């Protein structure tokens, strides 16, 4: 299936969405529309917006070829679904505004202080939970596919199909350093 991709309300290119055994193959081809770093998101009925990936400038265009695993799609509620709307954005668009009395309290996601990791948190590519010592980041992981925490892969561990990164933040309890008097 081929669908249009939009940037700031106008058509910028297309996304091919092909079902394959064990997942979906997504191939994006768009005009180079902005000097900022753009991400690809897809929406469909009954599921949260899906982060498709980070396209790269190639030959004056933005391109992305990525395989999304069946497990990634299942966890996002996208099993058997196709995108109804695909867009480029610096970050995921917010859901329509709800009247204040009906809105749930908004909590800021935890921050690591690292620009790359914080961008992954904001994009929804990784989940983040505050811990006693900092922030625990995680995302779906398969040794045969790209994963969102790849920029910090040497710091990650694999647990039950997820890449996990324990990030110590400033202000977390420091272990006592030995002094010269010890």
Short mmCIF file of N, CA and C in Angstrom, two decimals:
data_model
loop_
_atom_site.label_atom_id
_atom_site.label_comp_id
_atom_site.label_asym_id
_atom_site.label_seq_id
_atom_site.Cartn_x
_atom_site.Cartn_y
_atom_site.Cartn_z
N UNK A 1 0.84 -1.16 0.00
CA UNK A 1 0.00 0.00 0.00
C UNK A 1 0.90 1.24 0.00
N UNK A 2 0.55 2.21 -0.80
CA UNK A 2 1.28 3.48 -0.84
C UNK A 2 0.36 4.57 -0.32
N UNK A 3 0.91 5.42 0.56
CA UNK A 3 0.13 6.51 1.12
C UNK A 3 0.94 7.80 1.08
N UNK A 4 0.24 8.91 1.02
CA UNK A 4 0.89 10.23 1.00
C UNK A 4 1.49 10.54 2.36
N UNK A 5 2.58 11.30 2.34
CA UNK A 5 3.23 11.78 3.56
C UNK A 5 3.12 13.30 3.55
N UNK A 6 2.76 13.86 4.71
CA UNK A 6 2.54 15.30 4.81
C UNK A 6 3.54 15.94 5.75
N UNK A 7 3.88 17.19 5.43
CA UNK A 7 4.70 18.01 6.31
C UNK A 7 4.05 19.39 6.36
N UNK A 8 3.70 19.83 7.57
CA UNK A 8 3.04 21.12 7.79
C UNK A 8 1.83 21.31 6.88
N UNK A 9 1.03 20.27 6.75
CA UNK A 9 -0.24 20.34 6.02
C UNK A 9 -0.17 20.16 4.52
N UNK A 10 1.03 20.02 3.95
CA UNK A 10 1.08 19.82 2.50
C UNK A 10 1.80 18.51 2.19
N UNK A 11 1.45 17.94 1.04
CA UNK A 11 2.03 16.67 0.64
C UNK A 11 3.52 16.84 0.35
N UNK A 12 4.34 15.94 0.92
CA UNK A 12 5.79 16.04 0.77
C UNK A 12 6.39 14.80 0.11
N UNK A 13 5.61 13.73 -0.02
CA UNK A 13 6.14 12.50 -0.61
C UNK A 13 5.23 11.33 -0.36
N UNK A 14 5.82 10.12 -0.30
CA UNK A 14 5.00 8.93 -0.11
C UNK A 14 5.71 7.90 0.77
N UNK A 15 4.90 7.00 1.31
CA UNK A 15 5.39 5.90 2.13
C UNK A 15 4.78 4.61 1.58
N UNK A 16 5.64 3.66 1.24
CA UNK A 16 5.17 2.32 0.85
C UNK A 16 5.15 1.47 2.11
N UNK A 17 4.01 0.83 2.38
CA UNK A 17 3.78 0.03 3.58
C UNK A 17 3.45 -1.38 3.10
N UNK A 18 4.41 -2.30 3.21
CA UNK A 18 4.21 -3.66 2.69
C UNK A 18 4.27 -4.68 3.81
N UNK A 19 3.21 -5.48 3.90
CA UNK A 19 3.20 -6.57 4.88
C UNK A 19 4.20 -7.63 4.43
N UNK A 20 5.02 -8.09 5.35
CA UNK A 20 5.98 -9.15 5.11
C UNK A 20 5.84 -10.17 6.23
N UNK A 21 6.42 -11.34 6.03
CA UNK A 21 6.37 -12.32 7.11
C UNK A 21 7.11 -11.74 8.30
N UNK A 22 6.46 -11.72 9.42
CA UNK A 22 7.08 -11.23 10.64
C UNK A 22 7.08 -9.72 10.80
N UNK A 23 6.29 -8.99 10.00
CA UNK A 23 6.24 -7.55 10.20
C UNK A 23 5.83 -6.78 8.96
N UNK A 24 6.35 -5.54 8.88
CA UNK A 24 6.01 -4.62 7.79
C UNK A 24 7.29 -3.98 7.29
N UNK A 25 7.38 -3.77 6.00
CA UNK A 25 8.49 -3.03 5.39
C UNK A 25 7.97 -1.64 5.04
N UNK A 26 8.58 -0.60 5.61
CA UNK A 26 8.18 0.79 5.36
C UNK A 26 9.30 1.47 4.57
N UNK A 27 8.95 2.04 3.40
CA UNK A 27 9.92 2.73 2.56
C UNK A 27 9.39 4.12 2.27
N UNK A 28 10.14 5.13 2.71
CA UNK A 28 9.74 6.53 2.58
C UNK A 28 10.59 7.23 1.53
N UNK A 29 9.94 8.07 0.73
CA UNK A 29 10.63 8.95 -0.23
C UNK A 29 9.91 10.28 -0.20
N UNK A 30 10.61 11.32 0.29
CA UNK A 30 10.01 12.65 0.42
C UNK A 30 10.98 13.71 -0.05
N UNK A 31 10.43 14.87 -0.37
CA UNK A 31 11.28 16.02 -0.66
C UNK A 31 11.95 16.45 0.63
N UNK A 32 13.10 17.08 0.51
CA UNK A 32 13.81 17.62 1.65
C UNK A 32 13.09 18.90 2.04
N UNK A 33 12.30 18.88 3.15
CA UNK A 33 11.41 20.00 3.43
C UNK A 33 11.83 20.93 4.55
N UNK A 34 12.86 20.62 5.29
CA UNK A 34 13.20 21.46 6.42
C UNK A 34 14.66 21.25 6.79
N UNK A 35 15.24 22.25 7.41
CA UNK A 35 16.62 22.13 7.88
C UNK A 35 16.69 21.41 9.22
N UNK A 36 15.55 21.20 9.87
CA UNK A 36 15.55 20.52 11.18
C UNK A 36 15.46 19.00 10.98
N UNK A 37 15.71 18.27 12.04
CA UNK A 37 15.64 16.81 12.00
C UNK A 37 14.17 16.40 12.11
N UNK A 38 13.69 15.70 11.09
CA UNK A 38 12.29 15.28 11.05
C UNK A 38 12.20 13.78 11.27
N UNK A 39 11.10 13.37 11.87
CA UNK A 39 10.80 11.96 12.11
C UNK A 39 9.52 11.61 11.37
N UNK A 40 9.31 10.33 11.12
CA UNK A 40 8.13 9.86 10.42
C UNK A 40 7.19 9.20 11.42
N UNK A 41 5.92 9.64 11.40
CA UNK A 41 4.89 9.07 12.26
C UNK A 41 3.72 8.62 11.40
N UNK A 42 3.04 7.58 11.85
CA UNK A 42 1.85 7.09 11.14
C UNK A 42 0.70 6.98 12.13
N UNK A 43 -0.50 7.25 11.64
CA UNK A 43 -1.70 7.15 12.47
C UNK A 43 -2.71 6.25 11.78
N UNK A 44 -3.51 5.57 12.59
CA UNK A 44 -4.61 4.76 12.10
C UNK A 44 -5.70 4.75 13.17
N UNK A 45 -6.87 4.27 12.80
CA UNK A 45 -7.97 4.23 13.77
C UNK A 45 -7.70 3.22 14.87
N UNK A 46 -8.01 3.62 16.10
CA UNK A 46 -7.96 2.71 17.23
C UNK A 46 -6.58 2.38 17.76
N UNK A 47 -5.54 3.10 17.34
CA UNK A 47 -4.18 2.84 17.83
C UNK A 47 -3.46 4.16 18.05
N UNK A 48 -2.50 4.12 18.94
CA UNK A 48 -1.68 5.31 19.19
C UNK A 48 -0.81 5.59 17.96
N UNK A 49 -0.40 6.84 17.75
CA UNK A 49 0.50 7.14 16.64
C UNK A 49 1.75 6.27 16.73
N UNK A 50 2.24 5.84 15.60
CA UNK A 50 3.39 4.94 15.52
C UNK A 50 4.60 5.70 15.01
N UNK A 51 5.70 5.64 15.75
CA UNK A 51 6.97 6.21 15.29
C UNK A 51 7.53 5.23 14.27
N UNK A 52 7.64 5.67 13.01
CA UNK A 52 8.12 4.80 11.94
C UNK A 52 9.64 4.85 11.86
N UNK A 53 10.23 6.04 11.99
CA UNK A 53 11.68 6.10 11.95
C UNK A 53 12.21 7.49 11.67
N UNK A 54 13.51 7.57 11.53
CA UNK A 54 14.23 8.81 11.29
C UNK A 54 14.80 8.76 9.88
N UNK A 55 14.21 9.51 8.94
CA UNK A 55 14.73 9.47 7.56
C UNK A 55 16.06 10.21 7.43
N UNK A 56 16.82 9.83 6.41
CA UNK A 56 18.11 10.46 6.14
C UNK A 56 18.06 11.23 4.84
N UNK A 57 18.74 12.37 4.78
CA UNK A 57 18.84 13.08 3.51
C UNK A 57 19.74 12.28 2.57
N UNK A 58 19.25 12.01 1.37
CA UNK A 58 20.03 11.30 0.35
C UNK A 58 19.66 11.86 -1.01
N UNK A 59 20.63 12.38 -1.71
CA UNK A 59 20.40 12.90 -3.05
C UNK A 59 19.35 14.01 -3.09
N UNK A 60 19.33 14.87 -2.08
CA UNK A 60 18.38 15.98 -2.05
C UNK A 60 16.97 15.59 -1.63
N UNK A 61 16.79 14.36 -1.14
CA UNK A 61 15.49 13.89 -0.69
C UNK A 61 15.64 13.27 0.68
N UNK A 62 14.53 13.07 1.37
CA UNK A 62 14.52 12.33 2.64
C UNK A 62 14.11 10.90 2.32
N UNK A 63 14.91 9.95 2.80
CA UNK A 63 14.60 8.54 2.51
C UNK A 63 14.75 7.71 3.79
N UNK A 64 13.93 6.67 3.83
CA UNK A 64 13.96 5.73 4.94
C UNK A 64 13.48 4.39 4.43
N UNK A 65 14.18 3.35 4.75
CA UNK A 65 13.74 1.98 4.48
C UNK A 65 13.91 1.23 5.79
N UNK A 66 12.80 0.75 6.35
CA UNK A 66 12.86 0.14 7.67
C UNK A 66 11.86 -1.01 7.76
N UNK A 67 12.26 -2.03 8.48
CA UNK A 67 11.38 -3.15 8.77
C UNK A 67 10.89 -3.00 10.19
N UNK A 68 9.57 -3.01 10.38
CA UNK A 68 8.97 -2.96 11.72
C UNK A 68 8.52 -4.38 12.05
N UNK A 69 9.02 -4.91 13.13
CA UNK A 69 8.71 -6.30 13.50
C UNK A 69 7.26 -6.46 13.93
N UNK A 70 6.78 -7.67 13.83
CA UNK A 70 5.42 -7.98 14.28
C UNK A 70 5.27 -7.66 15.76
N UNK A 71 6.32 -7.89 16.55
CA UNK A 71 6.27 -7.60 17.99
C UNK A 71 6.16 -6.10 18.24
N UNK A 72 6.92 -5.30 17.51
CA UNK A 72 6.84 -3.85 17.64
C UNK A 72 5.44 -3.37 17.30
N UNK A 73 4.88 -3.88 16.22
CA UNK A 73 3.52 -3.50 15.81
C UNK A 73 2.49 -3.94 16.84
N UNK A 74 2.66 -5.15 17.38
CA UNK A 74 1.72 -5.66 18.39
C UNK A 74 1.74 -4.78 19.63
N UNK A 75 2.94 -4.43 20.10
CA UNK A 75 3.05 -3.60 21.30
C UNK A 75 2.45 -2.22 21.10
N UNK A 76 2.47 -1.73 19.87
CA UNK A 76 1.92 -0.40 19.57
C UNK A 76 0.43 -0.46 19.23
N UNK A 77 -0.17 -1.67 19.21
CA UNK A 77 -1.58 -1.82 18.86
C UNK A 77 -1.84 -1.72 17.36
N UNK A 78 -0.82 -2.03 16.55
CA UNK A 78 -0.92 -1.89 15.10
C UNK A 78 -1.01 -3.22 14.37
N UNK A 79 -1.26 -4.31 15.04
CA UNK A 79 -1.33 -5.60 14.37
C UNK A 79 -2.43 -5.60 13.32
N UNK A 80 -2.06 -5.90 12.07
CA UNK A 80 -3.01 -5.98 10.96
C UNK A 80 -3.55 -4.64 10.48
N UNK A 81 -2.98 -3.54 10.93
CA UNK A 81 -3.48 -2.21 10.55
C UNK A 81 -2.56 -1.56 9.53
N UNK A 82 -3.15 -0.66 8.74
CA UNK A 82 -2.39 0.13 7.78
C UNK A 82 -2.54 1.59 8.13
N UNK A 83 -1.54 2.42 7.80
CA UNK A 83 -1.63 3.84 8.15
C UNK A 83 -2.71 4.57 7.35
N UNK A 84 -3.47 5.42 8.05
CA UNK A 84 -4.46 6.27 7.39
C UNK A 84 -3.87 7.66 7.15
N UNK A 85 -2.89 8.04 7.99
CA UNK A 85 -2.24 9.34 7.86
C UNK A 85 -0.78 9.17 8.23
N UNK A 86 0.11 9.73 7.41
CA UNK A 86 1.55 9.67 7.67
C UNK A 86 2.08 11.10 7.58
N UNK A 87 2.91 11.47 8.54
CA UNK A 87 3.43 12.84 8.53
C UNK A 87 4.87 12.89 9.01
N UNK A 88 5.55 13.97 8.62
CA UNK A 88 6.90 14.29 9.09
C UNK A 88 6.77 15.38 10.14
N UNK A 89 7.51 15.25 11.22
CA UNK A 89 7.46 16.26 12.28
C UNK A 89 8.73 16.15 13.12
N UNK A 90 9.04 17.25 13.80
CA UNK A 90 10.19 17.21 14.73
C UNK A 90 9.86 16.31 15.91
N UNK A 91 8.60 16.30 16.32
CA UNK A 91 8.15 15.42 17.39
C UNK A 91 6.70 15.04 17.11
N UNK A 92 6.25 14.03 17.79
CA UNK A 92 4.89 13.53 17.59
C UNK A 92 3.87 14.62 17.85
N UNK A 93 2.91 14.76 16.95
CA UNK A 93 1.86 15.77 17.14
C UNK A 93 1.02 15.40 18.35
N UNK A 94 0.54 16.41 19.02
CA UNK A 94 -0.28 16.18 20.21
C UNK A 94 -1.69 15.81 19.81
N UNK A 95 -2.37 15.08 20.67
CA UNK A 95 -3.77 14.74 20.42
C UNK A 95 -4.61 16.00 20.50
N UNK A 96 -5.79 16.01 19.90
CA UNK A 96 -6.61 17.21 19.94
C UNK A 96 -6.83 17.71 21.37
N UNK A 97 -6.92 19.01 21.50
CA UNK A 97 -7.07 19.65 22.81
C UNK A 97 -8.38 19.23 23.47
N UNK A 98 -8.29 18.91 24.75
CA UNK A 98 -9.45 18.53 25.55
C UNK A 98 -9.71 19.66 26.52
N UNK A 99 -10.96 19.92 26.83
CA UNK A 99 -11.29 20.97 27.79
C UNK A 99 -10.59 20.69 29.11
N UNK A 100 -10.11 21.72 29.81
CA UNK A 100 -9.32 21.53 31.03
C UNK A 100 -9.97 20.65 32.08
N UNK A 101 -11.29 20.76 32.29
CA UNK A 101 -11.90 19.95 33.35
C UNK A 101 -11.93 18.46 33.00
N UNK A 102 -11.74 18.12 31.73
CA UNK A 102 -11.76 16.72 31.32
C UNK A 102 -10.36 16.16 31.12
N UNK A 103 -9.36 17.01 31.13
CA UNK A 103 -8.00 16.60 30.84
C UNK A 103 -7.36 15.95 32.06
N UNK A 104 -6.65 14.87 31.82
CA UNK A 104 -5.91 14.21 32.89
C UNK A 104 -4.67 15.06 33.20
N UNK A 105 -4.20 15.02 34.44
CA UNK A 105 -3.00 15.80 34.76
C UNK A 105 -1.83 15.36 33.88
N UNK A 106 -1.11 16.35 33.39
CA UNK A 106 0.01 16.06 32.50
C UNK A 106 1.28 15.96 33.32
N UNK A 107 2.02 14.91 33.07
CA UNK A 107 3.30 14.76 33.75
C UNK A 107 4.40 14.84 32.71
N UNK A 108 5.45 15.53 33.07
CA UNK A 108 6.60 15.64 32.17
C UNK A 108 7.35 14.32 32.18
N UNK A 109 7.76 13.85 30.99
CA UNK A 109 8.55 12.61 30.99
C UNK A 109 9.91 12.87 31.63
N UNK A 110 10.50 11.86 32.21
CA UNK A 110 11.83 12.03 32.81
C UNK A 110 12.84 12.44 31.75
N UNK A 111 13.85 13.16 32.13
CA UNK A 111 14.92 13.61 31.24
C UNK A 111 16.24 12.99 31.69
N UNK A 112 17.12 12.76 30.72
CA UNK A 112 18.44 12.21 31.02
C UNK A 112 19.52 13.28 31.04
N UNK A 113 19.27 14.39 30.33
CA UNK A 113 20.30 15.41 30.18
C UNK A 113 21.12 15.20 28.92
N UNK A 114 20.93 14.06 28.23
CA UNK A 114 21.62 13.77 26.98
C UNK A 114 20.67 14.12 25.83
N UNK A 115 21.11 14.95 24.89
CA UNK A 115 20.24 15.43 23.82
C UNK A 115 19.66 14.30 22.98
N UNK A 116 20.46 13.31 22.63
CA UNK A 116 19.99 12.20 21.78
C UNK A 116 18.95 11.36 22.52
N UNK A 117 19.27 10.99 23.76
CA UNK A 117 18.33 10.16 24.54
C UNK A 117 17.04 10.92 24.83
N UNK A 118 17.15 12.21 25.18
CA UNK A 118 15.95 13.00 25.45
C UNK A 118 15.08 13.15 24.20
N UNK A 119 15.70 13.25 23.02
CA UNK A 119 14.94 13.33 21.77
C UNK A 119 14.19 12.02 21.52
N UNK A 120 14.80 10.88 21.85
CA UNK A 120 14.13 9.58 21.70
C UNK A 120 12.94 9.48 22.65
N UNK A 121 13.08 10.01 23.86
CA UNK A 121 11.98 10.01 24.83
C UNK A 121 10.84 10.88 24.29
N UNK A 122 11.16 12.11 23.86
CA UNK A 122 10.14 13.03 23.34
C UNK A 122 9.42 12.45 22.12
N UNK A 123 10.15 11.74 21.28
CA UNK A 123 9.56 11.18 20.07
C UNK A 123 8.70 9.96 20.37
N UNK A 124 8.80 9.43 21.59
CA UNK A 124 8.02 8.24 21.94
C UNK A 124 8.67 6.96 21.46
N UNK A 125 9.92 7.04 21.00
CA UNK A 125 10.61 5.86 20.49
C UNK A 125 11.07 4.94 21.62
N UNK A 126 11.26 5.51 22.81
CA UNK A 126 11.64 4.73 23.97
C UNK A 126 10.74 5.11 25.15
N UNK A 127 10.55 4.16 26.05
CA UNK A 127 9.81 4.49 27.27
C UNK A 127 10.83 4.87 28.33
N UNK A 128 10.42 5.75 29.23
CA UNK A 128 11.33 6.23 30.27
C UNK A 128 10.60 6.26 31.60
N UNK A 129 11.27 5.73 32.62
CA UNK A 129 10.71 5.75 33.97
C UNK A 129 11.76 6.30 34.92
N UNK A 130 11.31 7.16 35.82
CA UNK A 130 12.20 7.68 36.84
C UNK A 130 12.58 6.55 37.80
N UNK A 131 13.84 6.53 38.19
CA UNK A 131 14.30 5.57 39.19
C UNK A 131 14.98 6.34 40.31
N UNK A 132 15.37 5.65 41.33
CA UNK A 132 16.05 6.26 42.47
C UNK A 132 17.36 6.93 42.05
N UNK A 133 18.05 6.34 41.04
CA UNK A 133 19.35 6.86 40.61
C UNK A 133 19.30 7.65 39.31
N UNK A 134 18.16 7.76 38.67
CA UNK A 134 18.10 8.47 37.40
C UNK A 134 16.89 8.08 36.58
N UNK A 135 17.14 7.54 35.38
CA UNK A 135 16.08 7.19 34.44
C UNK A 135 16.38 5.83 33.84
N UNK A 136 15.35 4.99 33.74
CA UNK A 136 15.47 3.70 33.07
C UNK A 136 14.77 3.82 31.72
N UNK A 137 15.52 3.65 30.63
CA UNK A 137 14.98 3.73 29.27
C UNK A 137 14.85 2.31 28.72
N UNK A 138 13.82 2.08 27.89
CA UNK A 138 13.69 0.78 27.26
C UNK A 138 12.93 0.90 25.95
N UNK A 139 13.15 -0.08 25.07
CA UNK A 139 12.45 -0.14 23.78
C UNK A 139 12.45 -1.60 23.32
N UNK A 140 11.58 -1.95 22.37
CA UNK A 140 11.60 -3.31 21.84
C UNK A 140 12.98 -3.62 21.24
N UNK A 141 13.43 -4.87 21.40
CA UNK A 141 14.74 -5.26 20.90
C UNK A 141 14.70 -6.63 20.25
N UNK A 142 15.32 -6.71 19.10
CA UNK A 142 15.58 -7.97 18.42
C UNK A 142 16.99 -7.86 17.87
N UNK A 143 17.76 -8.91 18.00
CA UNK A 143 19.15 -8.86 17.54
C UNK A 143 19.25 -8.77 16.02
N UNK A 144 18.13 -8.92 15.32
CA UNK A 144 18.13 -8.91 13.85
C UNK A 144 17.55 -7.63 13.26
N UNK A 145 17.20 -6.66 14.09
CA UNK A 145 16.55 -5.45 13.59
C UNK A 145 17.11 -4.22 14.30
N UNK A 146 16.99 -3.05 13.65
CA UNK A 146 17.39 -1.82 14.33
C UNK A 146 16.49 -1.58 15.54
N UNK A 147 17.05 -0.88 16.54
CA UNK A 147 16.24 -0.55 17.72
C UNK A 147 16.55 0.88 18.14
N UNK A 148 15.61 1.50 18.81
CA UNK A 148 15.69 2.94 19.11
C UNK A 148 16.88 3.32 19.98
N UNK A 149 17.31 2.47 20.87
CA UNK A 149 18.43 2.81 21.76
C UNK A 149 19.79 2.48 21.14
N UNK A 150 19.84 2.24 19.85
CA UNK A 150 21.10 1.92 19.18
C UNK A 150 22.19 2.97 19.39
N UNK A 151 21.85 4.29 19.48
CA UNK A 151 22.93 5.26 19.72
C UNK A 151 23.69 5.02 21.03
N UNK A 152 23.11 4.28 21.96
CA UNK A 152 23.76 3.99 23.24
C UNK A 152 23.85 2.49 23.48
N UNK A 153 24.00 1.71 22.38
CA UNK A 153 23.93 0.26 22.51
C UNK A 153 24.96 -0.33 23.45
N UNK A 154 26.13 0.28 23.57
CA UNK A 154 27.16 -0.28 24.45
C UNK A 154 26.79 -0.16 25.92
N UNK A 155 25.81 0.67 26.24
CA UNK A 155 25.37 0.84 27.62
C UNK A 155 24.11 0.04 27.94
N UNK A 156 23.55 -0.63 26.92
CA UNK A 156 22.27 -1.34 27.09
C UNK A 156 22.47 -2.80 27.46
N UNK A 157 21.41 -3.37 28.00
CA UNK A 157 21.32 -4.81 28.22
C UNK A 157 20.01 -5.27 27.61
N UNK A 158 19.92 -6.53 27.25
CA UNK A 158 18.69 -7.09 26.67
C UNK A 158 17.96 -7.87 27.75
N UNK A 159 16.66 -7.58 27.92
CA UNK A 159 15.82 -8.27 28.89
C UNK A 159 14.46 -8.54 28.28
N UNK A 160 14.09 -9.79 28.14
CA UNK A 160 12.75 -10.19 27.70
C UNK A 160 12.29 -9.42 26.46
N UNK A 161 13.13 -9.39 25.42
CA UNK A 161 12.75 -8.75 24.16
C UNK A 161 12.81 -7.23 24.19
N UNK A 162 13.47 -6.65 25.18
CA UNK A 162 13.60 -5.19 25.26
C UNK A 162 15.05 -4.82 25.50
N UNK A 163 15.47 -3.71 24.92
CA UNK A 163 16.77 -3.12 25.23
C UNK A 163 16.53 -2.19 26.42
N UNK A 164 17.36 -2.29 27.44
CA UNK A 164 17.19 -1.52 28.67
C UNK A 164 18.48 -0.75 28.95
N UNK A 165 18.32 0.52 29.30
CA UNK A 165 19.45 1.38 29.63
C UNK A 165 19.14 2.09 30.94
N UNK A 166 19.97 1.85 31.96
CA UNK A 166 19.84 2.57 33.23
C UNK A 166 20.77 3.78 33.16
N UNK A 167 20.18 4.98 33.15
CA UNK A 167 20.94 6.22 32.99
C UNK A 167 20.94 6.97 34.31
N UNK A 168 22.13 7.19 34.84
CA UNK A 168 22.26 7.91 36.10
C UNK A 168 22.24 9.40 35.78
N UNK A 169 21.38 10.15 36.47
CA UNK A 169 21.26 11.58 36.23
C UNK A 169 21.91 12.37 37.36
N UNK A 170 22.22 13.64 37.06
CA UNK A 170 22.79 14.51 38.08
C UNK A 170 21.82 14.63 39.24
N UNK A 171 22.37 14.68 40.43
CA UNK A 171 21.53 14.80 41.61
C UNK A 171 21.16 13.45 42.20
N UNK A 172 21.45 12.36 41.44
CA UNK A 172 21.20 11.03 42.00
C UNK A 172 22.26 10.76 43.06
N UNK A 173 21.95 9.88 43.95
CA UNK A 173 22.88 9.58 45.04
C UNK A 173 24.21 9.10 44.47
N UNK A 174 25.28 9.78 44.85
CA UNK A 174 26.62 9.40 44.41
C UNK A 174 27.20 8.38 45.37
N UNK A 175 27.90 7.35 44.87
CA UNK A 175 28.56 6.45 45.81
C UNK A 175 29.71 7.21 46.47
N UNK A 176 29.97 6.88 47.69
CA UNK A 176 31.04 7.57 48.41
C UNK A 176 32.38 7.25 47.76
N UNK A 177 33.11 8.29 47.40
CA UNK A 177 34.43 8.12 46.79
C UNK A 177 35.46 8.00 47.89
N UNK A 178 36.45 7.15 47.69
CA UNK A 178 37.48 7.03 48.74
C UNK A 178 38.25 8.32 48.83
N UNK A 179 38.60 8.71 50.01
CA UNK A 179 39.37 9.94 50.20
C UNK A 179 40.83 9.55 50.43
N UNK A 180 41.69 10.54 50.43
CA UNK A 180 43.09 10.28 50.68
C UNK A 180 43.33 9.81 52.12
N UNK A 181 42.35 10.10 52.98
CA UNK A 181 42.49 9.73 54.39
C UNK A 181 42.18 8.26 54.60
N UNK A 182 41.50 7.59 53.65
CA UNK A 182 41.13 6.17 53.81
C UNK A 182 42.32 5.25 53.66
#
